[in-house]
Amino acid sequence: NFIDPVHPPGFNPVTANTTQGLINVNANVTYQLFPWATAYFTYDYSTSSTDGQGGGYSLGTDNKFDNPDFRNGSDLYEGGIKFSFFDGKLYMGTAGFRQTRSIPQEAAPTLAETIWGGEAELNFQPNRNFYMTLSYSYLDPVLAGQAPSQKDSSAFNTFAPPVGNGSGVANTVTLPLGNYLQPGIPRQLFNANLNYVFDCGLGFSFGAVVTSPINLTFGGSVVIPTQFTLNAGVFYRWKNVELRVDVLNFTNQQNWAVVSTNNGTNQVYPEMPLQVLGTVRVKF
């Protein structure tokens, strides 16, 4: 249901309403190749709605909802093999997938995207004191044959004469038809987590995250370089109580994060610097 919340006194505001349904269908086939290896295949189809910034929905020029905004489809095909060795102490998993989905744009048509990707994961827990997790993923999010709308190189152009007056003059350009990588997403991601706890309850943890270069614009004119974050922690567990101190980004890396993955803007914001976090957990 929509009603214009800001209108002059005595003015009959615009109203509109619609009822929509979303679809989600999935199927999974699993086959045990060997006692230590299982293969699987998954298919998933779903629809979603294109909401605006803040979660709202816009009306068209006819003061009605645009029904295609509620029918963005996504197809996902995924297959993989899972391995288990040494009575479940060592687990490995590999997977590959292909997904088609829609990328909404601000004041521009929705883009069709095809994503190819794969991932591998290793978990090792030889005893109750130690465990280790390593994971790697690869993504190739391609906007094939699309003409995305990209933010101009300078947001200050909205203030430039003769038309710029600072009240929201458009500062976007439509790129020519072609193949573009979706900005704001690293193609490669590596993650590691190690944890050890002594029988007395004293423990240590270590974590690492590494991301490959990230394009901020559709054409890759601005790029966040390879980044890494290292975390470490020490904790003590006694019965139902855990005391923990974590040092996040302990090398104080000056990392950057993306403001938007849709508009191709070159805006970024700094990630948090070195932090020390203390935690007390009590289980009942």
PDB file of C-alpha atoms in Angstrom:
ATOM      1  CA  ASN A   1       0.000   0.000   0.000  1.00  0.00           C
ATOM      2  CA  PHE A   2       1.311   3.425  -0.973  1.00  0.00           C
ATOM      3  CA  ILE A   3       0.260   6.907   0.001  1.00  0.00           C
ATOM      4  CA  ASP A   4       2.171  10.149  -0.498  1.00  0.00           C
ATOM      5  CA  PRO A   5       3.187  11.120   3.070  1.00  0.00           C
ATOM      6  CA  VAL A   6       4.158  14.684   2.109  1.00  0.00           C
ATOM      7  CA  HIS A   7       1.516  16.739   0.337  1.00  0.00           C
ATOM      8  CA  PRO A   8       0.022  20.239   0.709  1.00  0.00           C
ATOM      9  CA  PRO A   9      -3.027  20.672   2.969  1.00  0.00           C
ATOM     10  CA  GLY A  10      -6.233  20.127   1.068  1.00  0.00           C
ATOM     11  CA  PHE A  11      -4.464  18.212  -1.720  1.00  0.00           C
ATOM     12  CA  ASN A  12      -5.691  14.723  -2.554  1.00  0.00           C
ATOM     13  CA  PRO A  13      -2.542  12.555  -2.252  1.00  0.00           C
ATOM     14  CA  VAL A  14      -1.611   9.783  -4.663  1.00  0.00           C
ATOM     15  CA  THR A  15      -2.478   6.279  -3.469  1.00  0.00           C
ATOM     16  CA  ALA A  16      -1.807   2.873  -4.945  1.00  0.00           C
ATOM     17  CA  ASN A  17      -1.813  -0.755  -3.856  1.00  0.00           C
ATOM     18  CA  THR A  18      -0.831  -4.129  -5.226  1.00  0.00           C
ATOM     19  CA  THR A  19      -0.706  -7.754  -4.099  1.00  0.00           C
ATOM     20  CA  GLN A  20       2.176  -9.875  -5.331  1.00  0.00           C
ATOM     21  CA  GLY A  21       3.557 -13.348  -4.754  1.00  0.00           C
ATOM     22  CA  LEU A  22       7.138 -14.567  -4.889  1.00  0.00           C
ATOM     23  CA  ILE A  23       8.218 -18.020  -6.122  1.00  0.00           C
ATOM     24  CA  ASN A  24      10.856 -20.297  -4.651  1.00  0.00           C
ATOM     25  CA  VAL A  25      11.406 -23.791  -6.057  1.00  0.00           C
ATOM     26  CA  ASN A  26      14.392 -25.983  -5.282  1.00  0.00           C
ATOM     27  CA  ALA A  27      15.491 -29.582  -5.743  1.00  0.00           C
ATOM     28  CA  ASN A  28      18.494 -31.538  -4.552  1.00  0.00           C
ATOM     29  CA  VAL A  29      19.998 -34.888  -5.583  1.00  0.00           C
ATOM     30  CA  THR A  30      22.653 -36.576  -3.429  1.00  0.00           C
ATOM     31  CA  TYR A  31      24.640 -39.705  -4.315  1.00  0.00           C
ATOM     32  CA  GLN A  32      27.222 -41.484  -2.161  1.00  0.00           C
ATOM     33  CA  LEU A  33      30.103 -42.369  -4.486  1.00  0.00           C
ATOM     34  CA  PHE A  34      32.163 -44.024  -1.749  1.00  0.00           C
ATOM     35  CA  PRO A  35      31.893 -44.248   2.045  1.00  0.00           C
ATOM     36  CA  TRP A  36      34.170 -41.199   2.173  1.00  0.00           C
ATOM     37  CA  ALA A  37      32.792 -39.210  -0.781  1.00  0.00           C
ATOM     38  CA  THR A  38      29.336 -37.826  -1.566  1.00  0.00           C
ATOM     39  CA  ALA A  39      28.292 -35.932  -4.690  1.00  0.00           C
ATOM     40  CA  TYR A  40      25.338 -33.569  -4.924  1.00  0.00           C
ATOM     41  CA  PHE A  41      23.495 -31.388  -7.410  1.00  0.00           C
ATOM     42  CA  THR A  42      21.136 -28.543  -6.532  1.00  0.00           C
ATOM     43  CA  TYR A  43      18.761 -26.418  -8.575  1.00  0.00           C
ATOM     44  CA  ASP A  44      16.987 -23.366  -7.231  1.00  0.00           C
ATOM     45  CA  TYR A  45      14.640 -20.894  -8.871  1.00  0.00           C
ATOM     46  CA  SER A  46      13.346 -17.855  -7.039  1.00  0.00           C
ATOM     47  CA  THR A  47      11.832 -14.455  -7.709  1.00  0.00           C
ATOM     48  CA  SER A  48      12.482 -11.280  -5.779  1.00  0.00           C
ATOM     49  CA  SER A  49      11.386  -7.673  -5.791  1.00  0.00           C
ATOM     50  CA  THR A  50      13.410  -4.595  -6.730  1.00  0.00           C
ATOM     51  CA  ASP A  51      13.055  -2.169  -3.877  1.00  0.00           C
ATOM     52  CA  GLY A  52      14.622   1.241  -3.739  1.00  0.00           C
ATOM     53  CA  GLN A  53      17.138   2.621  -1.316  1.00  0.00           C
ATOM     54  CA  GLY A  54      15.685   2.324   2.157  1.00  0.00           C
ATOM     55  CA  GLY A  55      13.408  -0.560   1.149  1.00  0.00           C
ATOM     56  CA  GLY A  56      10.637   1.419  -0.556  1.00  0.00           C
ATOM     57  CA  TYR A  57       8.893   0.880  -3.890  1.00  0.00           C
ATOM     58  CA  SER A  58       8.416   3.543  -6.543  1.00  0.00           C
ATOM     59  CA  LEU A  59       5.357   4.304  -8.637  1.00  0.00           C
ATOM     60  CA  GLY A  60       5.462   4.748 -12.396  1.00  0.00           C
ATOM     61  CA  THR A  61       4.400   7.806 -14.318  1.00  0.00           C
ATOM     62  CA  ASP A  62       0.846   6.402 -14.296  1.00  0.00           C
ATOM     63  CA  ASN A  63       0.896   6.415 -10.465  1.00  0.00           C
ATOM     64  CA  LYS A  64       0.806   2.610 -10.390  1.00  0.00           C
ATOM     65  CA  PHE A  65       3.285  -0.019  -9.292  1.00  0.00           C
ATOM     66  CA  ASP A  66       5.503  -1.438 -12.017  1.00  0.00           C
ATOM     67  CA  ASN A  67       4.727  -5.158 -11.758  1.00  0.00           C
ATOM     68  CA  PRO A  68       8.042  -6.334 -13.334  1.00  0.00           C
ATOM     69  CA  ASP A  69       9.726  -4.862 -10.246  1.00  0.00           C
ATOM     70  CA  PHE A  70       8.249  -7.795  -8.309  1.00  0.00           C
ATOM     71  CA  ARG A  71       9.322 -10.538 -10.730  1.00  0.00           C
ATOM     72  CA  ASN A  72      13.120 -10.569 -10.859  1.00  0.00           C
ATOM     73  CA  GLY A  73      14.027 -14.209 -11.443  1.00  0.00           C
ATOM     74  CA  SER A  74      17.133 -16.098 -10.341  1.00  0.00           C
ATOM     75  CA  ASP A  75      18.296 -19.513 -11.590  1.00  0.00           C
ATOM     76  CA  LEU A  76      20.976 -21.364  -9.649  1.00  0.00           C
ATOM     77  CA  TYR A  77      22.684 -24.602 -10.677  1.00  0.00           C
ATOM     78  CA  GLU A  78      25.228 -25.994  -8.222  1.00  0.00           C
ATOM     79  CA  GLY A  79      27.152 -29.244  -7.984  1.00  0.00           C
ATOM     80  CA  GLY A  80      29.931 -30.510  -5.801  1.00  0.00           C
ATOM     81  CA  ILE A  81      31.634 -33.332  -3.939  1.00  0.00           C
ATOM     82  CA  LYS A  82      32.146 -33.658  -0.197  1.00  0.00           C
ATOM     83  CA  PHE A  83      34.904 -35.794   1.335  1.00  0.00           C
ATOM     84  CA  SER A  84      35.252 -37.106   4.892  1.00  0.00           C
ATOM     85  CA  PHE A  85      38.360 -38.889   6.216  1.00  0.00           C
ATOM     86  CA  PHE A  86      39.697 -40.224   9.531  1.00  0.00           C
ATOM     87  CA  ASP A  87      36.270 -40.813  11.092  1.00  0.00           C
ATOM     88  CA  GLY A  88      35.090 -37.306  10.245  1.00  0.00           C
ATOM     89  CA  LYS A  89      38.143 -35.521  11.619  1.00  0.00           C
ATOM     90  CA  LEU A  90      39.104 -34.215   8.172  1.00  0.00           C
ATOM     91  CA  TYR A  91      36.415 -32.762   5.927  1.00  0.00           C
ATOM     92  CA  MET A  92      36.853 -31.292   2.449  1.00  0.00           C
ATOM     93  CA  GLY A  93      34.245 -29.888   0.122  1.00  0.00           C
ATOM     94  CA  THR A  94      34.308 -28.524  -3.425  1.00  0.00           C
ATOM     95  CA  ALA A  95      31.505 -26.904  -5.383  1.00  0.00           C
ATOM     96  CA  GLY A  96      30.854 -25.063  -8.623  1.00  0.00           C
ATOM     97  CA  PHE A  97      27.816 -23.057  -9.627  1.00  0.00           C
ATOM     98  CA  ARG A  98      26.192 -20.898 -12.287  1.00  0.00           C
ATOM     99  CA  GLN A  99      23.585 -18.311 -11.392  1.00  0.00           C
ATOM    100  CA  THR A 100      21.554 -15.853 -13.434  1.00  0.00           C
ATOM    101  CA  ARG A 101      20.058 -12.944 -11.553  1.00  0.00           C
ATOM    102  CA  SER A 102      19.065  -9.297 -11.825  1.00  0.00           C
ATOM    103  CA  ILE A 103      20.983  -6.234 -10.639  1.00  0.00           C
ATOM    104  CA  PRO A 104      18.792  -3.205  -9.861  1.00  0.00           C
ATOM    105  CA  GLN A 105      20.053   0.262 -10.708  1.00  0.00           C
ATOM    106  CA  GLU A 106      19.176   3.675  -9.370  1.00  0.00           C
ATOM    107  CA  ALA A 107      16.920   5.466 -11.900  1.00  0.00           C
ATOM    108  CA  ALA A 108      17.969   3.038 -14.660  1.00  0.00           C
ATOM    109  CA  PRO A 109      16.815  -0.331 -16.078  1.00  0.00           C
ATOM    110  CA  THR A 110      17.571  -3.537 -14.211  1.00  0.00           C
ATOM    111  CA  LEU A 111      20.608  -5.439 -15.519  1.00  0.00           C
ATOM    112  CA  ALA A 112      20.824  -9.174 -16.273  1.00  0.00           C
ATOM    113  CA  GLU A 113      23.830 -10.900 -14.731  1.00  0.00           C
ATOM    114  CA  THR A 114      25.424 -14.338 -15.066  1.00  0.00           C
ATOM    115  CA  ILE A 115      27.734 -15.508 -12.291  1.00  0.00           C
ATOM    116  CA  TRP A 116      30.138 -18.434 -12.525  1.00  0.00           C
ATOM    117  CA  GLY A 117      31.866 -19.471  -9.352  1.00  0.00           C
ATOM    118  CA  GLY A 118      33.523 -22.169  -7.325  1.00  0.00           C
ATOM    119  CA  GLU A 119      34.633 -22.790  -3.787  1.00  0.00           C
ATOM    120  CA  ALA A 120      36.724 -25.191  -1.750  1.00  0.00           C
ATOM    121  CA  GLU A 121      36.740 -25.743   1.994  1.00  0.00           C
ATOM    122  CA  LEU A 122      38.847 -27.775   4.398  1.00  0.00           C
ATOM    123  CA  ASN A 123      38.010 -28.463   8.051  1.00  0.00           C
ATOM    124  CA  PHE A 124      40.373 -30.388  10.312  1.00  0.00           C
ATOM    125  CA  GLN A 125      39.716 -31.273  13.953  1.00  0.00           C
ATOM    126  CA  PRO A 126      41.986 -34.135  15.102  1.00  0.00           C
ATOM    127  CA  ASN A 127      40.957 -33.763  18.752  1.00  0.00           C
ATOM    128  CA  ARG A 128      38.835 -31.668  21.087  1.00  0.00           C
ATOM    129  CA  ASN A 129      41.629 -29.105  21.549  1.00  0.00           C
ATOM    130  CA  PHE A 130      42.368 -27.983  17.994  1.00  0.00           C
ATOM    131  CA  TYR A 131      40.466 -27.175  14.829  1.00  0.00           C
ATOM    132  CA  MET A 132      41.360 -25.456  11.584  1.00  0.00           C
ATOM    133  CA  THR A 133      39.222 -24.113   8.731  1.00  0.00           C
ATOM    134  CA  LEU A 134      40.519 -22.995   5.338  1.00  0.00           C
ATOM    135  CA  SER A 135      38.283 -21.785   2.517  1.00  0.00           C
ATOM    136  CA  TYR A 136      38.699 -20.303  -0.943  1.00  0.00           C
ATOM    137  CA  SER A 137      36.120 -18.948  -3.371  1.00  0.00           C
ATOM    138  CA  TYR A 138      36.166 -17.622  -6.926  1.00  0.00           C
ATOM    139  CA  LEU A 139      33.471 -15.455  -8.504  1.00  0.00           C
ATOM    140  CA  ASP A 140      33.067 -14.231 -12.070  1.00  0.00           C
ATOM    141  CA  PRO A 141      30.019 -11.899 -11.991  1.00  0.00           C
ATOM    142  CA  VAL A 142      29.566 -10.849 -15.629  1.00  0.00           C
ATOM    143  CA  LEU A 143      27.030  -8.398 -17.012  1.00  0.00           C
ATOM    144  CA  ALA A 144      27.038  -9.676 -20.608  1.00  0.00           C
ATOM    145  CA  GLY A 145      25.734  -7.451 -23.399  1.00  0.00           C
ATOM    146  CA  GLN A 146      24.584  -4.777 -20.981  1.00  0.00           C
ATOM    147  CA  ALA A 147      24.729  -0.967 -20.903  1.00  0.00           C
ATOM    148  CA  PRO A 148      25.037  -0.176 -17.176  1.00  0.00           C
ATOM    149  CA  SER A 149      24.439   3.249 -15.722  1.00  0.00           C
ATOM    150  CA  GLN A 150      27.538   4.483 -13.925  1.00  0.00           C
ATOM    151  CA  LYS A 151      28.053   7.390 -11.615  1.00  0.00           C
ATOM    152  CA  ASP A 152      30.114  10.156 -13.178  1.00  0.00           C
ATOM    153  CA  SER A 153      33.743  10.523 -12.150  1.00  0.00           C
ATOM    154  CA  SER A 154      32.955  13.417  -9.830  1.00  0.00           C
ATOM    155  CA  ALA A 155      29.914  13.885  -7.644  1.00  0.00           C
ATOM    156  CA  PHE A 156      30.726  17.612  -7.604  1.00  0.00           C
ATOM    157  CA  ASN A 157      29.439  17.802 -11.186  1.00  0.00           C
ATOM    158  CA  THR A 158      25.973  18.017  -9.665  1.00  0.00           C
ATOM    159  CA  PHE A 159      26.928  21.520  -8.541  1.00  0.00           C
ATOM    160  CA  ALA A 160      28.609  22.636 -11.777  1.00  0.00           C
ATOM    161  CA  PRO A 161      26.930  25.293 -13.931  1.00  0.00           C
ATOM    162  CA  PRO A 162      24.895  25.736 -15.999  1.00  0.00           C
ATOM    163  CA  VAL A 163      22.464  23.082 -14.708  1.00  0.00           C
ATOM    164  CA  GLY A 164      24.070  21.945 -11.473  1.00  0.00           C
ATOM    165  CA  ASN A 165      22.414  23.525  -8.471  1.00  0.00           C
ATOM    166  CA  GLY A 166      23.115  20.970  -5.760  1.00  0.00           C
ATOM    167  CA  SER A 167      19.539  19.709  -5.618  1.00  0.00           C
ATOM    168  CA  GLY A 168      20.086  16.293  -7.136  1.00  0.00           C
ATOM    169  CA  VAL A 169      20.989  16.941 -10.770  1.00  0.00           C
ATOM    170  CA  ALA A 170      21.844  13.576 -12.344  1.00  0.00           C
ATOM    171  CA  ASN A 171      25.542  12.720 -12.436  1.00  0.00           C
ATOM    172  CA  THR A 172      25.284   9.377 -14.227  1.00  0.00           C
ATOM    173  CA  VAL A 173      26.422   8.216 -17.651  1.00  0.00           C
ATOM    174  CA  THR A 174      25.171   5.221 -19.632  1.00  0.00           C
ATOM    175  CA  LEU A 175      28.026   3.038 -20.846  1.00  0.00           C
ATOM    176  CA  PRO A 176      28.008   1.412 -24.304  1.00  0.00           C
ATOM    177  CA  LEU A 177      26.782  -2.159 -24.736  1.00  0.00           C
ATOM    178  CA  GLY A 178      29.428  -4.642 -23.694  1.00  0.00           C
ATOM    179  CA  ASN A 179      30.538  -7.149 -21.088  1.00  0.00           C
ATOM    180  CA  TYR A 180      31.238  -5.729 -17.633  1.00  0.00           C
ATOM    181  CA  LEU A 181      32.219  -7.158 -14.272  1.00  0.00           C
ATOM    182  CA  GLN A 182      29.884  -6.239 -11.445  1.00  0.00           C
ATOM    183  CA  PRO A 183      31.839  -3.740  -9.337  1.00  0.00           C
ATOM    184  CA  GLY A 184      32.390  -4.051  -5.634  1.00  0.00           C
ATOM    185  CA  ILE A 185      33.000  -7.819  -5.561  1.00  0.00           C
ATOM    186  CA  PRO A 186      36.412  -9.514  -5.278  1.00  0.00           C
ATOM    187  CA  ARG A 187      36.952 -12.321  -7.738  1.00  0.00           C
ATOM    188  CA  GLN A 188      38.943 -14.295  -5.168  1.00  0.00           C
ATOM    189  CA  LEU A 189      38.500 -14.607  -1.430  1.00  0.00           C
ATOM    190  CA  PHE A 190      40.599 -16.610   1.038  1.00  0.00           C
ATOM    191  CA  ASN A 191      39.711 -17.212   4.666  1.00  0.00           C
ATOM    192  CA  ALA A 192      41.523 -19.078   7.452  1.00  0.00           C
ATOM    193  CA  ASN A 193      40.635 -19.750  11.074  1.00  0.00           C
ATOM    194  CA  LEU A 194      42.719 -21.653  13.644  1.00  0.00           C
ATOM    195  CA  ASN A 195      41.699 -22.358  17.226  1.00  0.00           C
ATOM    196  CA  TYR A 196      43.471 -24.181  20.071  1.00  0.00           C
ATOM    197  CA  VAL A 197      42.345 -24.640  23.668  1.00  0.00           C
ATOM    198  CA  PHE A 198      44.309 -26.336  26.455  1.00  0.00           C
ATOM    199  CA  ASP A 199      42.627 -28.762  28.853  1.00  0.00           C
ATOM    200  CA  CYS A 200      42.789 -26.072  31.543  1.00  0.00           C
ATOM    201  CA  GLY A 201      40.461 -23.849  29.463  1.00  0.00           C
ATOM    202  CA  LEU A 202      43.016 -21.361  28.136  1.00  0.00           C
ATOM    203  CA  GLY A 203      42.847 -20.956  24.372  1.00  0.00           C
ATOM    204  CA  PHE A 204      44.096 -18.990  21.398  1.00  0.00           C
ATOM    205  CA  SER A 205      42.634 -18.187  17.988  1.00  0.00           C
ATOM    206  CA  PHE A 206      43.913 -16.743  14.728  1.00  0.00           C
ATOM    207  CA  GLY A 207      42.022 -15.603  11.651  1.00  0.00           C
ATOM    208  CA  ALA A 208      42.949 -14.220   8.245  1.00  0.00           C
ATOM    209  CA  VAL A 209      40.926 -12.829   5.339  1.00  0.00           C
ATOM    210  CA  VAL A 210      42.481 -11.991   1.960  1.00  0.00           C
ATOM    211  CA  THR A 211      40.592 -10.411  -0.958  1.00  0.00           C
ATOM    212  CA  SER A 212      41.801  -9.967  -4.525  1.00  0.00           C
ATOM    213  CA  PRO A 213      41.555  -6.552  -6.248  1.00  0.00           C
ATOM    214  CA  ILE A 214      38.030  -5.075  -6.351  1.00  0.00           C
ATOM    215  CA  ASN A 215      36.781  -2.928  -9.219  1.00  0.00           C
ATOM    216  CA  LEU A 216      34.848   0.124  -8.055  1.00  0.00           C
ATOM    217  CA  THR A 217      33.647   1.074 -11.536  1.00  0.00           C
ATOM    218  CA  PHE A 218      32.252  -1.086 -14.314  1.00  0.00           C
ATOM    219  CA  GLY A 219      35.286  -0.415 -16.491  1.00  0.00           C
ATOM    220  CA  GLY A 220      37.811  -0.931 -13.690  1.00  0.00           C
ATOM    221  CA  SER A 221      39.121   2.651 -13.813  1.00  0.00           C
ATOM    222  CA  VAL A 222      39.292   2.690 -10.001  1.00  0.00           C
ATOM    223  CA  VAL A 223      40.408  -0.445  -8.144  1.00  0.00           C
ATOM    224  CA  ILE A 224      40.853  -1.411  -4.495  1.00  0.00           C
ATOM    225  CA  PRO A 225      44.114  -3.422  -4.426  1.00  0.00           C
ATOM    226  CA  THR A 226      44.600  -6.798  -2.762  1.00  0.00           C
ATOM    227  CA  GLN A 227      43.819  -6.507   0.954  1.00  0.00           C
ATOM    228  CA  PHE A 228      44.202  -8.680   4.028  1.00  0.00           C
ATOM    229  CA  THR A 229      42.983  -8.583   7.611  1.00  0.00           C
ATOM    230  CA  LEU A 230      44.570 -10.538  10.470  1.00  0.00           C
ATOM    231  CA  ASN A 231      42.800 -11.177  13.771  1.00  0.00           C
ATOM    232  CA  ALA A 232      44.008 -12.870  16.953  1.00  0.00           C
ATOM    233  CA  GLY A 233      42.376 -13.736  20.253  1.00  0.00           C
ATOM    234  CA  VAL A 234      42.964 -15.261  23.643  1.00  0.00           C
ATOM    235  CA  PHE A 235      40.223 -16.742  25.815  1.00  0.00           C
ATOM    236  CA  TYR A 236      39.571 -18.697  28.979  1.00  0.00           C
ATOM    237  CA  ARG A 237      36.669 -21.098  29.517  1.00  0.00           C
ATOM    238  CA  TRP A 238      35.528 -22.258  32.912  1.00  0.00           C
ATOM    239  CA  LYS A 239      32.307 -24.265  33.204  1.00  0.00           C
ATOM    240  CA  ASN A 240      29.610 -22.088  31.604  1.00  0.00           C
ATOM    241  CA  VAL A 241      31.681 -18.877  31.459  1.00  0.00           C
ATOM    242  CA  GLU A 242      34.031 -17.662  28.715  1.00  0.00           C
ATOM    243  CA  LEU A 243      36.270 -14.600  28.994  1.00  0.00           C
ATOM    244  CA  ARG A 244      37.736 -13.453  25.682  1.00  0.00           C
ATOM    245  CA  VAL A 245      39.940 -10.658  24.287  1.00  0.00           C
ATOM    246  CA  ASP A 246      40.223 -10.251  20.506  1.00  0.00           C
ATOM    247  CA  VAL A 247      42.634  -8.006  18.642  1.00  0.00           C
ATOM    248  CA  LEU A 248      41.026  -7.292  15.266  1.00  0.00           C
ATOM    249  CA  ASN A 249      43.157  -6.109  12.350  1.00  0.00           C
ATOM    250  CA  PHE A 250      46.198  -6.315  14.626  1.00  0.00           C
ATOM    251  CA  THR A 251      48.537  -5.176  11.822  1.00  0.00           C
ATOM    252  CA  ASN A 252      46.399  -2.020  11.497  1.00  0.00           C
ATOM    253  CA  GLN A 253      45.925  -2.376   7.731  1.00  0.00           C
ATOM    254  CA  GLN A 254      44.350   0.597   5.971  1.00  0.00           C
ATOM    255  CA  ASN A 255      41.670  -1.359   4.132  1.00  0.00           C
ATOM    256  CA  TRP A 256      38.724  -0.043   2.131  1.00  0.00           C
ATOM    257  CA  ALA A 257      35.133  -1.158   1.574  1.00  0.00           C
ATOM    258  CA  VAL A 258      32.691  -0.459  -1.245  1.00  0.00           C
ATOM    259  CA  VAL A 259      29.752   1.912  -0.838  1.00  0.00           C
ATOM    260  CA  SER A 260      27.651   0.362  -3.631  1.00  0.00           C
ATOM    261  CA  THR A 261      27.906  -2.737  -5.840  1.00  0.00           C
ATOM    262  CA  ASN A 262      25.216  -1.545  -8.270  1.00  0.00           C
ATOM    263  CA  ASN A 263      25.998   1.979  -9.447  1.00  0.00           C
ATOM    264  CA  GLY A 264      29.646   1.676 -10.418  1.00  0.00           C
ATOM    265  CA  THR A 265      30.503   4.620  -8.219  1.00  0.00           C
ATOM    266  CA  ASN A 266      34.121   5.117  -7.171  1.00  0.00           C
ATOM    267  CA  GLN A 267      33.173   5.909  -3.586  1.00  0.00           C
ATOM    268  CA  VAL A 268      34.710   3.900  -0.755  1.00  0.00           C
ATOM    269  CA  TYR A 269      34.887   4.142   3.007  1.00  0.00           C
ATOM    270  CA  PRO A 270      37.703   3.042   5.328  1.00  0.00           C
ATOM    271  CA  GLU A 271      37.432  -0.212   7.220  1.00  0.00           C
ATOM    272  CA  MET A 272      37.975  -0.194  10.959  1.00  0.00           C
ATOM    273  CA  PRO A 273      41.594   0.127  12.151  1.00  0.00           C
ATOM    274  CA  LEU A 274      43.139  -1.955  14.938  1.00  0.00           C
ATOM    275  CA  GLN A 275      40.543  -2.762  17.587  1.00  0.00           C
ATOM    276  CA  VAL A 276      40.580  -4.552  20.930  1.00  0.00           C
ATOM    277  CA  LEU A 277      37.335  -6.254  21.882  1.00  0.00           C
ATOM    278  CA  GLY A 278      36.571  -7.808  25.255  1.00  0.00           C
ATOM    279  CA  THR A 279      33.719 -10.311  25.631  1.00  0.00           C
ATOM    280  CA  VAL A 280      32.114 -12.151  28.531  1.00  0.00           C
ATOM    281  CA  ARG A 281      29.805 -15.071  27.692  1.00  0.00           C
ATOM    282  CA  VAL A 282      27.655 -16.952  30.181  1.00  0.00           C
ATOM    283  CA  LYS A 283      25.646 -20.025  29.089  1.00  0.00           C
ATOM    284  CA  PHE A 284      22.520 -21.052  30.967  1.00  0.00           C
TER     285      PHE A 284
END
